[in-house]
Each structure stands twice: as C-alpha cells, then as structure tokens.
C-alpha cells in the first residue's frame, strides 16, 4: 500500500504526519523535508526514512536533486527559443532549492551573454496555488511581462497559467515556461 501525505511545508505538521505513519506501522517513508530546519531523524520519526533533496551526515539515506543544473536547463531552453527577458516564480525564500535554481538560471544567462541581474525573481510566502496567484499578480504588476519564466513548483505555474485569473489576465499566449524539475538526481548514502 502507498500512502501520501503533506505537511504544507510546516515543520510541526511534518512531525505529526511521521508519527501517524509510524503508528500505522509503515515499512518506511520518503520525505521531502519542510523548509527552514533540520528534518526529523529516524529515531524521532519512529520509521526508516529516505530523504528527498536533503543531504547530511545525520541522514545517510537520501536522493539529491541538482537544482543548479535544473535552473541552467530551464534557462537554456528559454534562451534557445529566443527569449531574453526571464523571470523566476517561486516562494519561500528559505528554501535552498529555489536559491540554487536561481543561481543556475543566472549562470546560463551569463553564459549566453545576458545580464544575470536582469532575472526577475518573484517570491511569496508559500508554494501552493494561492502563493502562485500572488506571484502571478506580482509578475503582471512588475512591468512588461517576461518572455520566458521558470516556475519553482507546478502549483506556481498552474496558478499563473490556468485561466482561473479571468479574461485579460495579462499573460500573453507567447509566454514560454520551462520546468526546473528536470534536474538530475543522484542517490547518496547507504541503501536499506
């Protein structure tokens, strides 16, 4: 059986969900740790953990995503389509993944002869649809609409493009998106 749960990026909810899974006597848990802190240890969680996108000596079993390369790939794709005015739509400034994606985008912009400081970075206080809508409003209000954009999450992109914002939302049909989740991953630590 496969169980899926979310902490909504809240540390206390993450701990509660792990306790619930331990009470259900699950064999193990794949965890994308909430931002802004150190994830629970296996002893605290009461269940074997494989961390996704987090690496430390205290957590030897993890899979790590190369977000810098993902940012480079997204920017390379957009620049390859001829776009030079790029934006990054993301939330939660304390999530290192977003900072790494931005770094990759800026690296690729510089490699293409573009000014990396011209990248528009839009942040909000979350990673869900409401936060994406906030970022969409911010992108529209920030001046001429970017030609290409990279969204940090599917929810951010959907909120910007799903049409729920109503007719005349301001997003041109020519705006091109590139996902940054195409990053390469590599296993770390030991397997169980």
Short mmCIF file of C-alpha atoms in Angstrom, two decimals:
data_model
loop_
_atom_site.label_atom_id
_atom_site.label_comp_id
_atom_site.label_asym_id
_atom_site.label_seq_id
_atom_site.Cartn_x
_atom_site.Cartn_y
_atom_site.Cartn_z
CA UNK A 1 0.00 0.00 0.00
CA UNK A 2 1.17 3.50 -0.79
CA UNK A 3 0.17 6.42 1.45
CA UNK A 4 0.64 10.08 0.55
CA UNK A 5 0.50 12.94 2.99
CA UNK A 6 1.64 16.57 3.08
CA UNK A 7 2.93 18.87 5.76
CA UNK A 8 2.12 22.00 3.74
CA UNK A 9 5.78 22.87 4.43
CA UNK A 10 5.15 23.19 8.19
CA UNK A 11 7.65 21.50 10.48
CA UNK A 12 5.10 20.63 13.20
CA UNK A 13 2.75 19.04 10.66
CA UNK A 14 5.66 17.07 9.23
CA UNK A 15 6.38 15.63 12.69
CA UNK A 16 2.70 14.81 13.20
CA UNK A 17 2.48 13.07 9.83
CA UNK A 18 5.59 11.00 10.56
CA UNK A 19 4.12 9.98 13.94
CA UNK A 20 0.90 8.97 12.17
CA UNK A 21 2.85 6.87 9.67
CA UNK A 22 4.80 5.21 12.48
CA UNK A 23 1.50 4.42 14.25
CA UNK A 24 0.29 2.80 11.02
CA UNK A 25 3.46 0.66 11.15
CA UNK A 26 4.65 1.63 7.69
CA UNK A 27 7.85 -0.01 6.47
CA UNK A 28 9.45 3.34 5.68
CA UNK A 29 8.82 6.87 4.49
CA UNK A 30 10.08 9.01 1.62
CA UNK A 31 10.27 12.55 2.99
CA UNK A 32 10.82 15.88 1.32
CA UNK A 33 11.67 17.84 4.47
CA UNK A 34 9.85 21.07 5.20
CA UNK A 35 11.94 24.19 4.75
CA UNK A 36 13.75 26.15 7.40
CA UNK A 37 15.14 23.44 9.62
CA UNK A 38 16.72 20.06 10.09
CA UNK A 39 14.48 17.10 9.27
CA UNK A 40 13.45 14.54 11.85
CA UNK A 41 15.84 11.69 12.48
CA UNK A 42 14.68 8.10 12.05
CA UNK A 43 14.68 7.76 15.83
CA UNK A 44 12.41 10.81 16.21
CA UNK A 45 10.15 9.69 13.37
CA UNK A 46 9.92 6.10 14.56
CA UNK A 47 10.19 4.87 10.97
CA UNK A 48 13.06 4.39 8.48
CA UNK A 49 13.44 7.48 6.29
CA UNK A 50 14.75 8.22 2.82
CA UNK A 51 15.09 11.97 2.47
CA UNK A 52 14.43 13.58 -0.88
CA UNK A 53 16.53 16.63 -1.67
CA UNK A 54 18.33 16.81 1.66
CA UNK A 55 21.81 15.60 2.45
CA UNK A 56 23.68 15.47 5.76
CA UNK A 57 25.78 13.03 7.81
CA UNK A 58 22.87 12.60 10.24
CA UNK A 59 20.66 11.38 7.38
CA UNK A 60 22.72 8.86 5.40
CA UNK A 61 19.92 7.70 3.09
CA UNK A 62 18.80 10.35 0.61
CA UNK A 63 18.27 11.28 -3.01
CA UNK A 64 19.53 14.71 -4.00
CA UNK A 65 18.40 16.83 -6.95
CA UNK A 66 20.84 19.08 -8.80
CA UNK A 67 18.76 22.27 -8.79
CA UNK A 68 21.57 24.43 -10.18
CA UNK A 69 21.67 22.24 -13.29
CA UNK A 70 17.86 22.27 -13.45
CA UNK A 71 17.93 26.07 -13.44
CA UNK A 72 20.56 26.04 -16.18
CA UNK A 73 18.47 23.63 -18.28
CA UNK A 74 15.35 25.75 -17.88
CA UNK A 75 17.17 28.95 -18.85
CA UNK A 76 18.96 27.23 -21.75
CA UNK A 77 15.60 26.05 -23.08
CA UNK A 78 14.02 29.50 -22.85
CA UNK A 79 17.06 31.31 -24.26
CA UNK A 80 17.21 28.72 -27.06
CA UNK A 81 13.68 29.77 -28.00
CA UNK A 82 14.96 33.33 -28.36
CA UNK A 83 13.73 34.71 -25.02
CA UNK A 84 15.95 37.22 -23.25
CA UNK A 85 13.64 38.67 -20.56
CA UNK A 86 13.31 35.90 -17.96
CA UNK A 87 11.52 35.58 -14.62
CA UNK A 88 11.63 33.02 -11.81
CA UNK A 89 8.35 32.39 -9.98
CA UNK A 90 8.85 30.80 -6.57
CA UNK A 91 8.07 31.13 -2.92
CA UNK A 92 9.64 30.68 0.48
CA UNK A 93 12.99 32.45 0.37
CA UNK A 94 14.40 29.99 2.95
CA UNK A 95 14.16 27.01 0.58
CA UNK A 96 17.69 26.43 -0.71
CA UNK A 97 16.32 24.62 -3.76
CA UNK A 98 14.88 27.87 -5.08
CA UNK A 99 18.14 29.74 -4.48
CA UNK A 100 20.02 27.00 -6.33
CA UNK A 101 17.62 27.15 -9.29
CA UNK A 102 18.02 30.93 -9.47
CA UNK A 103 21.82 30.51 -9.41
CA UNK A 104 21.61 28.07 -12.32
CA UNK A 105 19.36 30.36 -14.34
CA UNK A 106 21.74 33.29 -13.77
CA UNK A 107 24.76 31.17 -14.73
CA UNK A 108 23.11 30.22 -18.02
CA UNK A 109 22.05 33.81 -18.68
CA UNK A 110 25.66 34.94 -18.22
CA UNK A 111 26.94 32.13 -20.47
CA UNK A 112 24.52 33.35 -23.16
CA UNK A 113 25.77 36.93 -22.86
CA UNK A 114 22.69 38.17 -20.98
CA UNK A 115 22.78 40.24 -17.79
CA UNK A 116 22.08 37.74 -14.97
CA UNK A 117 20.95 40.56 -12.66
CA UNK A 118 18.07 41.23 -15.08
CA UNK A 119 16.35 37.99 -13.97
CA UNK A 120 13.08 38.92 -12.29
CA UNK A 121 12.62 36.89 -9.11
CA UNK A 122 9.12 36.76 -7.66
CA UNK A 123 8.64 35.34 -4.16
CA UNK A 124 5.67 34.65 -1.92
CA UNK A 125 5.14 33.06 1.44
CA UNK A 126 4.20 29.61 0.20
CA UNK A 127 4.46 27.04 -2.56
CA UNK A 128 0.79 26.34 -3.28
CA UNK A 129 -1.77 27.73 -5.69
CA UNK A 130 -2.58 30.82 -3.59
CA UNK A 131 1.11 31.70 -3.47
CA UNK A 132 1.37 31.15 -7.22
CA UNK A 133 -1.56 33.52 -7.76
CA UNK A 134 0.19 36.11 -5.61
CA UNK A 135 3.35 35.69 -7.69
CA UNK A 136 1.31 35.96 -10.92
CA UNK A 137 -0.16 39.25 -9.73
CA UNK A 138 3.33 40.45 -8.85
CA UNK A 139 4.70 39.41 -12.24
CA UNK A 140 1.92 41.28 -14.03
CA UNK A 141 2.46 44.39 -11.90
CA UNK A 142 6.25 44.38 -12.35
CA UNK A 143 6.18 45.90 -15.80
CA UNK A 144 6.36 44.35 -19.22
CA UNK A 145 5.62 40.65 -18.99
CA UNK A 146 8.64 38.39 -19.17
CA UNK A 147 9.09 36.43 -22.38
CA UNK A 148 10.09 33.28 -20.53
CA UNK A 149 9.51 32.10 -17.00
CA UNK A 150 10.65 29.26 -14.81
CA UNK A 151 8.27 28.19 -12.05
CA UNK A 152 9.58 26.68 -8.85
CA UNK A 153 6.56 24.43 -8.43
CA UNK A 154 3.77 23.05 -10.55
CA UNK A 155 1.29 24.93 -8.34
CA UNK A 156 3.04 28.24 -9.04
CA UNK A 157 2.96 27.64 -12.78
CA UNK A 158 -0.66 26.46 -12.76
CA UNK A 159 -1.80 29.49 -10.80
CA UNK A 160 -0.13 31.73 -13.36
CA UNK A 161 -1.48 29.97 -16.43
CA UNK A 162 -4.67 28.02 -15.75
CA UNK A 163 -7.06 30.73 -16.88
CA UNK A 164 -8.73 30.98 -13.48
CA UNK A 165 -7.42 34.51 -13.26
CA UNK A 166 -10.10 35.53 -15.73
CA UNK A 167 -10.12 37.04 -19.20
CA UNK A 168 -7.46 39.62 -19.87
CA UNK A 169 -5.25 38.41 -17.04
CA UNK A 170 -2.33 39.93 -18.89
CA UNK A 171 -0.31 36.79 -19.58
CA UNK A 172 0.39 36.67 -23.27
CA UNK A 173 -0.06 33.38 -25.05
CA UNK A 174 3.55 33.77 -26.17
CA UNK A 175 4.90 33.47 -22.60
CA UNK A 176 7.00 30.31 -22.50
CA UNK A 177 7.50 28.26 -19.38
CA UNK A 178 10.27 25.90 -18.51
CA UNK A 179 10.11 23.49 -15.61
CA UNK A 180 13.06 23.36 -13.26
CA UNK A 181 12.14 19.91 -12.03
CA UNK A 182 14.01 18.33 -14.93
CA UNK A 183 17.10 18.27 -12.73
CA UNK A 184 19.29 15.24 -12.48
CA UNK A 185 19.26 13.30 -9.23
CA UNK A 186 21.78 11.08 -7.56
CA UNK A 187 21.42 8.70 -4.62
CA UNK A 188 23.53 9.33 -1.54
CA UNK A 189 24.45 7.28 1.48
CA UNK A 190 23.53 3.70 2.05
CA UNK A 191 20.51 1.75 0.93
CA UNK A 192 18.40 -0.41 3.21
#
